PDB file of C-alpha atoms in Angstrom:
ATOM      1  CA  MET A   1     -13.075  -6.156   5.050  1.00  0.00           C
ATOM      2  CA  THR A   2     -14.649  -2.833   4.195  1.00  0.00           C
ATOM      3  CA  ARG A   3     -13.643   0.772   3.941  1.00  0.00           C
ATOM      4  CA  HIS A   4     -14.353   2.790   6.995  1.00  0.00           C
ATOM      5  CA  ARG A   5     -12.040   1.112   9.455  1.00  0.00           C
ATOM      6  CA  TYR A   6      -8.865   3.126   9.618  1.00  0.00           C
ATOM      7  CA  LEU A   7      -6.070   0.827   8.473  1.00  0.00           C
ATOM      8  CA  ARG A   8      -3.169   1.882  10.652  1.00  0.00           C
ATOM      9  CA  ARG A   9      -3.324   1.280  14.384  1.00  0.00           C
ATOM     10  CA  SER A  10      -0.594   2.243  16.832  1.00  0.00           C
ATOM     11  CA  ALA A  11       2.826   0.683  16.429  1.00  0.00           C
ATOM     12  CA  LEU A  12       2.145  -1.609  19.366  1.00  0.00           C
ATOM     13  CA  ALA A  13      -1.039  -2.908  17.809  1.00  0.00           C
ATOM     14  CA  CYS A  14       0.691  -3.466  14.510  1.00  0.00           C
ATOM     15  CA  LEU A  15       3.425  -5.500  16.137  1.00  0.00           C
ATOM     16  CA  THR A  16       0.850  -7.473  18.097  1.00  0.00           C
ATOM     17  CA  LEU A  17      -1.382  -8.223  15.124  1.00  0.00           C
ATOM     18  CA  LEU A  18       1.223  -7.898  12.369  1.00  0.00           C
ATOM     19  CA  VAL A  19      -1.355  -6.249  10.169  1.00  0.00           C
ATOM     20  CA  GLY A  20      -2.551  -2.756   9.299  1.00  0.00           C
ATOM     21  CA  ALA A  21      -5.875  -2.044  11.006  1.00  0.00           C
ATOM     22  CA  GLY A  22      -8.377   0.673  11.883  1.00  0.00           C
ATOM     23  CA  PHE A  23     -10.008   3.124  14.228  1.00  0.00           C
ATOM     24  CA  ALA A  24     -13.173   1.656  15.722  1.00  0.00           C
ATOM     25  CA  VAL A  25     -14.828   5.067  15.608  1.00  0.00           C
ATOM     26  CA  LEU A  26     -15.086   4.928  11.837  1.00  0.00           C
ATOM     27  CA  PRO A  27     -18.045   3.006  10.446  1.00  0.00           C
ATOM     28  CA  ALA A  28     -16.628   1.040   7.491  1.00  0.00           C
ATOM     29  CA  PRO A  29     -13.985  -1.265   5.662  1.00  0.00           C
ATOM     30  CA  THR A  30     -10.199  -1.354   5.158  1.00  0.00           C
ATOM     31  CA  ALA A  31      -7.350  -2.857   3.272  1.00  0.00           C
ATOM     32  CA  GLN A  32      -5.509  -6.471   3.973  1.00  0.00           C
ATOM     33  CA  ALA A  33      -1.130 -10.529   1.823  1.00  0.00           C
ATOM     34  CA  VAL A  34      -3.049 -10.521  -1.095  1.00  0.00           C
ATOM     35  CA  ILE A  35      -6.104 -12.749  -0.638  1.00  0.00           C
ATOM     36  CA  GLY A  36      -6.508 -15.009  -3.660  1.00  0.00           C
ATOM     37  CA  GLY A  37      -3.123 -13.985  -5.014  1.00  0.00           C
ATOM     38  CA  GLN A  38       0.013 -15.917  -5.911  1.00  0.00           C
ATOM     39  CA  LYS A  39       3.555 -15.964  -4.577  1.00  0.00           C
ATOM     40  CA  ALA A  40       5.749 -13.310  -6.155  1.00  0.00           C
ATOM     41  CA  GLY A  41       9.387 -12.306  -5.903  1.00  0.00           C
ATOM     42  CA  THR A  42      11.141  -9.025  -5.332  1.00  0.00           C
ATOM     43  CA  ALA A  43      13.523  -9.882  -8.189  1.00  0.00           C
ATOM     44  CA  ALA A  44      10.604  -9.363 -10.580  1.00  0.00           C
ATOM     45  CA  ALA A  45       9.245  -6.423  -8.580  1.00  0.00           C
ATOM     46  CA  PRO A  46      12.412  -4.777  -7.194  1.00  0.00           C
ATOM     47  CA  TRP A  47      10.563  -1.552  -6.352  1.00  0.00           C
ATOM     48  CA  THR A  48       8.226  -3.315  -3.904  1.00  0.00           C
ATOM     49  CA  VAL A  49       9.430  -2.625  -0.352  1.00  0.00           C
ATOM     50  CA  THR A  50       8.290  -3.206   3.185  1.00  0.00           C
ATOM     51  CA  VAL A  51       7.688  -0.414   5.672  1.00  0.00           C
ATOM     52  CA  ASN A  52       8.804  -1.519   9.122  1.00  0.00           C
ATOM     53  CA  LEU A  53       9.321  -0.345  12.654  1.00  0.00           C
ATOM     54  CA  TRP A  54      13.083   0.152  12.641  1.00  0.00           C
ATOM     55  CA  ARG A  55      13.814  -1.581  15.936  1.00  0.00           C
ATOM     56  CA  GLN A  56      12.050  -4.696  14.618  1.00  0.00           C
ATOM     57  CA  THR A  57      13.400  -4.546  11.062  1.00  0.00           C
ATOM     58  CA  ASP A  58      15.630  -7.632  11.233  1.00  0.00           C
ATOM     59  CA  THR A  59      13.645  -9.735  13.702  1.00  0.00           C
ATOM     60  CA  TYR A  60      11.928 -13.078  13.192  1.00  0.00           C
ATOM     61  CA  PRO A  61       9.366 -13.958  11.966  1.00  0.00           C
ATOM     62  CA  ARG A  62       8.210 -10.967   9.861  1.00  0.00           C
ATOM     63  CA  SER A  63      10.965  -8.368  10.021  1.00  0.00           C
ATOM     64  CA  GLY A  64       8.697  -5.844  11.778  1.00  0.00           C
ATOM     65  CA  GLN A  65       6.698  -5.289   8.569  1.00  0.00           C
ATOM     66  CA  PHE A  66       3.357  -3.531   8.937  1.00  0.00           C
ATOM     67  CA  CYS A  67       2.817  -1.838   5.548  1.00  0.00           C
ATOM     68  CA  GLY A  68       4.116  -1.812   2.003  1.00  0.00           C
ATOM     69  CA  GLY A  69       5.606   0.853  -0.197  1.00  0.00           C
ATOM     70  CA  THR A  70       7.089   1.574  -3.606  1.00  0.00           C
ATOM     71  CA  LEU A  71      10.627   2.720  -4.333  1.00  0.00           C
ATOM     72  CA  VAL A  72      10.261   5.608  -6.798  1.00  0.00           C
ATOM     73  CA  THR A  73      13.853   6.922  -6.604  1.00  0.00           C
ATOM     74  CA  PRO A  74      16.869   5.352  -4.869  1.00  0.00           C
ATOM     75  CA  THR A  75      16.096   7.426  -1.747  1.00  0.00           C
ATOM     76  CA  LYS A  76      12.305   7.897  -1.891  1.00  0.00           C
ATOM     77  CA  VAL A  77       9.412   5.555  -1.093  1.00  0.00           C
ATOM     78  CA  VAL A  78       5.738   6.231  -1.757  1.00  0.00           C
ATOM     79  CA  THR A  79       3.312   4.712   0.732  1.00  0.00           C
ATOM     80  CA  ALA A  80      -0.061   5.433   2.329  1.00  0.00           C
ATOM     81  CA  ALA A  81      -0.367   8.311   4.754  1.00  0.00           C
ATOM     82  CA  HIS A  82      -2.438   6.193   7.128  1.00  0.00           C
ATOM     83  CA  CYS A  83       0.547   3.842   7.525  1.00  0.00           C
ATOM     84  CA  VAL A  84       2.933   6.439   8.921  1.00  0.00           C
ATOM     85  CA  VAL A  85       0.909   9.382  10.201  1.00  0.00           C
ATOM     86  CA  ASP A  86       1.221   8.247  13.816  1.00  0.00           C
ATOM     87  CA  GLU A  87       4.909   7.330  13.675  1.00  0.00           C
ATOM     88  CA  ALA A  88       8.048   9.392  14.104  1.00  0.00           C
ATOM     89  CA  PRO A  89      10.109   9.083  10.905  1.00  0.00           C
ATOM     90  CA  THR A  90      13.141   7.923  12.865  1.00  0.00           C
ATOM     91  CA  ASP A  91      11.118   4.959  14.170  1.00  0.00           C
ATOM     92  CA  LEU A  92      10.587   3.717  10.617  1.00  0.00           C
ATOM     93  CA  GLY A  93      12.652   1.537   8.305  1.00  0.00           C
ATOM     94  CA  VAL A  94      12.341   0.286   4.735  1.00  0.00           C
ATOM     95  CA  VAL A  95      13.570  -3.037   3.327  1.00  0.00           C
ATOM     96  CA  ALA A  96      14.054  -3.803  -0.378  1.00  0.00           C
ATOM     97  CA  GLY A  97      14.713  -7.230  -1.833  1.00  0.00           C
ATOM     98  CA  ARG A  98      13.319  -9.313   1.028  1.00  0.00           C
ATOM     99  CA  THR A  99      10.832 -11.653  -0.640  1.00  0.00           C
ATOM    100  CA  ASP A 100      10.521 -13.811   2.500  1.00  0.00           C
ATOM    101  CA  LEU A 101      10.167 -11.790   5.697  1.00  0.00           C
ATOM    102  CA  ARG A 102      11.598 -14.655   7.769  1.00  0.00           C
ATOM    103  CA  HIS A 103      14.994 -14.234   6.079  1.00  0.00           C
ATOM    104  CA  HIS A 104      17.563 -11.453   6.193  1.00  0.00           C
ATOM    105  CA  GLU A 105      18.263 -10.852   2.511  1.00  0.00           C
ATOM    106  CA  GLY A 106      17.871  -7.464   0.882  1.00  0.00           C
ATOM    107  CA  ARG A 107      18.885  -4.018   2.063  1.00  0.00           C
ATOM    108  CA  MET A 108      17.575  -2.036   5.020  1.00  0.00           C
ATOM    109  CA  ARG A 109      17.434   1.734   5.211  1.00  0.00           C
ATOM    110  CA  LYS A 110      16.374   4.119   7.934  1.00  0.00           C
ATOM    111  CA  VAL A 111      13.794   6.808   7.261  1.00  0.00           C
ATOM    112  CA  THR A 112      14.918  10.371   7.927  1.00  0.00           C
ATOM    113  CA  LYS A 113      11.816  12.247   6.810  1.00  0.00           C
ATOM    114  CA  ALA A 114       8.142  11.515   6.142  1.00  0.00           C
ATOM    115  CA  TRP A 115       6.028  13.839   4.041  1.00  0.00           C
ATOM    116  CA  ILE A 116       2.323  13.250   4.668  1.00  0.00           C
ATOM    117  CA  HIS A 117      -0.215  14.906   2.433  1.00  0.00           C
ATOM    118  CA  PRO A 118      -1.320  18.046   4.312  1.00  0.00           C
ATOM    119  CA  ARG A 119      -4.996  17.299   3.621  1.00  0.00           C
ATOM    120  CA  PHE A 120      -4.867  13.650   4.623  1.00  0.00           C
ATOM    121  CA  GLY A 121      -8.043  12.793   6.530  1.00  0.00           C
ATOM    122  CA  ARG A 122      -9.060  10.012   8.864  1.00  0.00           C
ATOM    123  CA  HIS A 123     -11.570   8.824   6.270  1.00  0.00           C
ATOM    124  CA  LEU A 124      -8.525   8.115   4.078  1.00  0.00           C
ATOM    125  CA  GLU A 125      -8.859  11.025   1.714  1.00  0.00           C
ATOM    126  CA  ASN A 126      -5.506  12.169   0.204  1.00  0.00           C
ATOM    127  CA  ASP A 127      -3.954   8.955   1.505  1.00  0.00           C
ATOM    128  CA  VAL A 128      -0.397   9.442   0.272  1.00  0.00           C
ATOM    129  CA  ALA A 129       3.007   9.856   1.911  1.00  0.00           C
ATOM    130  CA  VAL A 130       6.624  10.001   0.729  1.00  0.00           C
ATOM    131  CA  LEU A 131       9.474   8.651   2.861  1.00  0.00           C
ATOM    132  CA  THR A 132      13.085   9.804   2.524  1.00  0.00           C
ATOM    133  CA  LEU A 133      15.778   7.185   3.166  1.00  0.00           C
ATOM    134  CA  ASP A 134      19.091   7.826   4.885  1.00  0.00           C
ATOM    135  CA  ARG A 135      21.069   6.291   1.985  1.00  0.00           C
ATOM    136  CA  PRO A 136      20.251   5.308  -1.584  1.00  0.00           C
ATOM    137  CA  MET A 137      19.164   1.773  -2.328  1.00  0.00           C
ATOM    138  CA  PRO A 138      21.595  -0.137  -4.593  1.00  0.00           C
ATOM    139  CA  PRO A 139      20.939   0.086  -8.352  1.00  0.00           C
ATOM    140  CA  LYS A 140      19.588  -3.490  -8.475  1.00  0.00           C
ATOM    141  CA  TYR A 141      16.441  -2.217  -6.730  1.00  0.00           C
ATOM    142  CA  THR A 142      15.051  -0.394  -9.733  1.00  0.00           C
ATOM    143  CA  PRO A 143      12.608   2.427  -8.915  1.00  0.00           C
ATOM    144  CA  LEU A 144       9.130   2.418 -10.438  1.00  0.00           C
ATOM    145  CA  PRO A 145       7.963   5.500 -12.340  1.00  0.00           C
ATOM    146  CA  VAL A 146       4.985   7.390 -10.941  1.00  0.00           C
ATOM    147  CA  ALA A 147       1.869   7.776 -13.096  1.00  0.00           C
ATOM    148  CA  THR A 148       1.119  11.351 -14.145  1.00  0.00           C
ATOM    149  CA  ALA A 149      -1.737  13.234 -15.751  1.00  0.00           C
ATOM    150  CA  ALA A 150      -0.444  11.986 -19.104  1.00  0.00           C
ATOM    151  CA  ASP A 151      -1.237   8.408 -18.070  1.00  0.00           C
ATOM    152  CA  LEU A 152      -5.010   8.612 -17.897  1.00  0.00           C
ATOM    153  CA  GLY A 153      -5.251   5.581 -20.185  1.00  0.00           C
ATOM    154  CA  LEU A 154      -3.900   3.431 -17.354  1.00  0.00           C
ATOM    155  CA  TYR A 155      -7.059   4.223 -15.387  1.00  0.00           C
ATOM    156  CA  ARG A 156      -9.430   3.180 -18.164  1.00  0.00           C
ATOM    157  CA  PRO A 157     -11.985   0.564 -16.993  1.00  0.00           C
ATOM    158  CA  GLY A 158     -10.819  -2.939 -17.855  1.00  0.00           C
ATOM    159  CA  THR A 159      -7.119  -2.077 -17.701  1.00  0.00           C
ATOM    160  CA  GLY A 160      -5.089  -4.925 -16.242  1.00  0.00           C
ATOM    161  CA  ALA A 161      -3.160  -4.090 -13.077  1.00  0.00           C
ATOM    162  CA  ARG A 162      -1.299  -5.957 -10.356  1.00  0.00           C
ATOM    163  CA  VAL A 163      -1.193  -5.411  -6.591  1.00  0.00           C
ATOM    164  CA  TYR A 164       1.672  -6.557  -4.342  1.00  0.00           C
ATOM    165  CA  GLY A 165       1.980  -7.106  -0.611  1.00  0.00           C
ATOM    166  CA  TRP A 166       2.751  -9.199   2.452  1.00  0.00           C
ATOM    167  CA  GLY A 167      -0.668  -8.883   4.118  1.00  0.00           C
ATOM    168  CA  LEU A 168      -3.207 -11.527   5.092  1.00  0.00           C
ATOM    169  CA  LEU A 169      -3.510 -14.712   3.070  1.00  0.00           C
ATOM    170  CA  ASP A 170      -7.168 -15.350   3.789  1.00  0.00           C
ATOM    171  CA  ASN A 171     -10.123 -14.418   5.946  1.00  0.00           C
ATOM    172  CA  GLU A 172      -8.768 -16.645   8.741  1.00  0.00           C
ATOM    173  CA  ASP A 173      -6.091 -14.010   9.447  1.00  0.00           C
ATOM    174  CA  ARG A 174      -3.199 -16.193   8.302  1.00  0.00           C
ATOM    175  CA  GLN A 175      -0.253 -13.921   7.677  1.00  0.00           C
ATOM    176  CA  ALA A 176       1.896 -14.116   4.566  1.00  0.00           C
ATOM    177  CA  ASN A 177       5.637 -14.415   5.058  1.00  0.00           C
ATOM    178  CA  VAL A 178       6.364 -14.316   1.325  1.00  0.00           C
ATOM    179  CA  LEU A 179       5.489 -11.489  -1.078  1.00  0.00           C
ATOM    180  CA  ARG A 180       2.299 -12.110  -3.029  1.00  0.00           C
ATOM    181  CA  SER A 181       0.554 -10.430  -5.922  1.00  0.00           C
ATOM    182  CA  ALA A 182      -2.794 -10.578  -7.689  1.00  0.00           C
ATOM    183  CA  HIS A 183      -4.012  -9.622 -11.132  1.00  0.00           C
ATOM    184  CA  LEU A 184      -6.873  -7.113 -11.098  1.00  0.00           C
ATOM    185  CA  ARG A 185      -8.794  -4.969 -13.538  1.00  0.00           C
ATOM    186  CA  VAL A 186      -9.633  -1.309 -13.108  1.00  0.00           C
ATOM    187  CA  LEU A 187     -13.348  -0.719 -12.466  1.00  0.00           C
ATOM    188  CA  PRO A 188     -15.461   2.204 -13.651  1.00  0.00           C
ATOM    189  CA  ASP A 189     -15.554   5.017 -11.105  1.00  0.00           C
ATOM    190  CA  ARG A 190     -19.346   4.917 -11.098  1.00  0.00           C
ATOM    191  CA  THR A 191     -19.268   1.288  -9.915  1.00  0.00           C
ATOM    192  CA  CYS A 192     -17.478   2.133  -6.689  1.00  0.00           C
ATOM    193  CA  GLN A 193     -19.503   5.297  -6.254  1.00  0.00           C
ATOM    194  CA  ARG A 194     -22.691   3.249  -6.538  1.00  0.00           C
ATOM    195  CA  LEU A 195     -21.449   0.633  -4.053  1.00  0.00           C
ATOM    196  CA  ASN A 196     -20.324   3.354  -1.616  1.00  0.00           C
ATOM    197  CA  PRO A 197     -23.061   5.996  -1.778  1.00  0.00           C
ATOM    198  CA  GLY A 198     -21.837   7.834   1.310  1.00  0.00           C
ATOM    199  CA  GLY A 199     -19.257   9.687  -0.753  1.00  0.00           C
ATOM    200  CA  ASP A 200     -16.198   7.874   0.599  1.00  0.00           C
ATOM    201  CA  PHE A 201     -15.046   6.993  -2.902  1.00  0.00           C
ATOM    202  CA  GLY A 202     -13.890  10.115  -4.705  1.00  0.00           C
ATOM    203  CA  PRO A 203     -12.964   9.614  -8.377  1.00  0.00           C
ATOM    204  CA  THR A 204     -10.618  12.597  -8.297  1.00  0.00           C
ATOM    205  CA  MET A 205      -8.436  10.926  -5.661  1.00  0.00           C
ATOM    206  CA  HIS A 206      -9.261   7.196  -5.827  1.00  0.00           C
ATOM    207  CA  VAL A 207      -9.184   4.348  -8.331  1.00  0.00           C
ATOM    208  CA  CYS A 208     -11.035   1.071  -7.873  1.00  0.00           C
ATOM    209  CA  ALA A 209      -9.973  -2.423  -9.052  1.00  0.00           C
ATOM    210  CA  ASN A 210     -10.925  -6.049  -8.503  1.00  0.00           C
ATOM    211  CA  ASN A 211     -10.788  -9.539  -9.975  1.00  0.00           C
ATOM    212  CA  ALA A 212     -14.320 -10.526 -10.910  1.00  0.00           C
ATOM    213  CA  VAL A 213     -13.320 -14.167 -11.526  1.00  0.00           C
ATOM    214  CA  THR A 214     -11.203 -15.064  -8.492  1.00  0.00           C
ATOM    215  CA  GLY A 215     -12.309 -12.343  -6.072  1.00  0.00           C
ATOM    216  CA  ALA A 216      -8.639 -11.674  -5.288  1.00  0.00           C
ATOM    217  CA  HIS A 217      -7.962  -8.443  -3.425  1.00  0.00           C
ATOM    218  CA  HIS A 218      -5.500  -6.727  -1.152  1.00  0.00           C
ATOM    219  CA  ALA A 219      -5.722  -7.340   2.574  1.00  0.00           C
ATOM    220  CA  GLU A 220      -4.573  -6.041   5.954  1.00  0.00           C
ATOM    221  CA  GLY A 221      -0.814  -5.556   5.901  1.00  0.00           C
ATOM    222  CA  ASP A 222      -0.817  -4.634   2.203  1.00  0.00           C
ATOM    223  CA  SER A 223      -1.645  -0.992   2.947  1.00  0.00           C
ATOM    224  CA  GLY A 224       0.693   1.465   1.251  1.00  0.00           C
ATOM    225  CA  GLY A 225       1.778  -1.076  -1.334  1.00  0.00           C
ATOM    226  CA  PRO A 226       1.716  -0.643  -5.113  1.00  0.00           C
ATOM    227  CA  LEU A 227      -0.973  -1.066  -7.734  1.00  0.00           C
ATOM    228  CA  VAL A 228       0.968  -1.292 -10.994  1.00  0.00           C
ATOM    229  CA  ALA A 229      -0.147  -0.962 -14.618  1.00  0.00           C
ATOM    230  CA  GLY A 230       1.804  -0.174 -17.765  1.00  0.00           C
ATOM    231  CA  GLY A 231       5.081  -0.258 -15.864  1.00  0.00           C
ATOM    232  CA  LYS A 232       4.020   2.599 -13.583  1.00  0.00           C
ATOM    233  CA  LEU A 233       2.738   3.126 -10.064  1.00  0.00           C
ATOM    234  CA  ILE A 234      -0.933   3.993 -10.582  1.00  0.00           C
ATOM    235  CA  GLY A 235      -2.309   3.314  -7.105  1.00  0.00           C
ATOM    236  CA  ILE A 236      -1.481   3.020  -3.406  1.00  0.00           C
ATOM    237  CA  VAL A 237      -3.327   0.393  -1.366  1.00  0.00           C
ATOM    238  CA  SER A 238      -5.785   2.265   0.838  1.00  0.00           C
ATOM    239  CA  TRP A 239      -9.037   0.421   1.705  1.00  0.00           C
ATOM    240  CA  LEU A 240     -11.668  -2.079   0.569  1.00  0.00           C
ATOM    241  CA  ALA A 241     -14.950  -0.897  -0.868  1.00  0.00           C
ATOM    242  CA  LYS A 242     -18.330  -2.464  -0.303  1.00  0.00           C
ATOM    243  CA  SER A 243     -19.169  -5.231  -2.745  1.00  0.00           C
ATOM    244  CA  ASN A 244     -22.106  -7.136  -4.175  1.00  0.00           C
ATOM    245  CA  ALA A 245     -22.600 -10.358  -6.128  1.00  0.00           C
ATOM    246  CA  ALA A 246     -21.818  -8.651  -9.429  1.00  0.00           C
ATOM    247  CA  THR A 247     -18.742  -6.802  -8.132  1.00  0.00           C
ATOM    248  CA  PRO A 248     -16.767  -8.911  -5.615  1.00  0.00           C
ATOM    249  CA  THR A 249     -14.409  -7.136  -3.235  1.00  0.00           C
ATOM    250  CA  PRO A 250     -13.278  -3.967  -4.985  1.00  0.00           C
ATOM    251  CA  GLY A 251     -10.048  -2.548  -3.656  1.00  0.00           C
ATOM    252  CA  VAL A 252      -9.722   1.222  -3.399  1.00  0.00           C
ATOM    253  CA  TYR A 253      -6.367   2.806  -4.151  1.00  0.00           C
ATOM    254  CA  THR A 254      -5.074   6.355  -3.937  1.00  0.00           C
ATOM    255  CA  ARG A 255      -5.025   7.610  -7.540  1.00  0.00           C
ATOM    256  CA  VAL A 256      -1.321   8.390  -7.931  1.00  0.00           C
ATOM    257  CA  ALA A 257      -1.710  10.482 -11.094  1.00  0.00           C
ATOM    258  CA  ALA A 258      -3.904  12.912  -9.158  1.00  0.00           C
ATOM    259  CA  PHE A 259      -1.034  13.565  -6.762  1.00  0.00           C
ATOM    260  CA  SER A 260       1.900  13.258  -9.155  1.00  0.00           C
ATOM    261  CA  GLN A 261       2.903  16.925  -8.961  1.00  0.00           C
ATOM    262  CA  GLU A 262       2.892  16.901  -5.168  1.00  0.00           C
ATOM    263  CA  ILE A 263       4.779  13.613  -5.096  1.00  0.00           C
ATOM    264  CA  THR A 264       7.323  14.884  -7.625  1.00  0.00           C
ATOM    265  CA  ARG A 265       8.051  17.938  -5.483  1.00  0.00           C
ATOM    266  CA  GLN A 266       9.032  15.576  -2.669  1.00  0.00           C
ATOM    267  CA  LEU A 267      11.479  13.718  -4.908  1.00  0.00           C
ATOM    268  CA  ARG A 268      13.834  16.648  -5.396  1.00  0.00           C
TER     269      ARG A 268
END
C-alpha cells in the first residue's frame, strides 16, 4: 500500500471492508493488522484501544472496529483525523482491553466530542484527532504519555519503536481478530523525503519507520493506532510511504511531539 489513498472511507465502506481505506481521487498509498508482526495483548499495552462505530461495538466478528487509538488520559484518546473526520462523535465508540475482537472483554465507552486538527488536509497533513469519552476508563487501562518537544531523542534515526493494531495480516486482505504489533526503527527524515519527492512527507509533522529485516509494517485498519518508543506515544499511524529495495515499506506516522501543545490543550 502507498500513501496517497485516503485511509478512511465512509462508515458503510468500513463496515463492509472492515478496514480503513482511501479516496480514489488521491494518487498514492495508505496505512493497513500489522503485516509481518506478532500477536500482542492489551494487558501489556493497556493504552491501545479500538475506535468503533458505536452501534456495532459489541457485534461479532470484529466489534465494529475500523481504526485504532491511544488512551492518553482516562477520558481522552488520540487517533488519526482521517479516521473520524467524516463521523459524528456520537456515532463513535472506544474499547479498551479487548485483545480479541471476537470476544466481549474490556470496557466500552461512547465518544461525546471529537477534536480534529483545524488544518487537517485530505493529503493527510496534520493527521491528528482527540476523542473525549463519556466516562473514564478504569485505572487498569493505564494511559500512555504523549511525546513532547523535550523528547526529540525518541525520533533519532535507528531508535527502536513498536506499532500496534488490528489491521490486515497480509497482502491477501486477511483481517486480524487479535491485536498485533511489530518492532520498527525510526528512519532518517531525508530517506522518506527522497522516496516521496512530491512533498507529501513533511519532517515537521511526520516521522518515518520500518523494519529493514522483516519488512513488517502497519496496514489498513491500523490507522490512528500508536507508534511507541521510550514509553511514550511518538507517532499516530497515518499512511505508507513509497519504498525501494534498500528501504522496504516505510510507515509514515503523525509526529506527536510536533502537536503536543495542541493535544495537551484538548486534555484539560
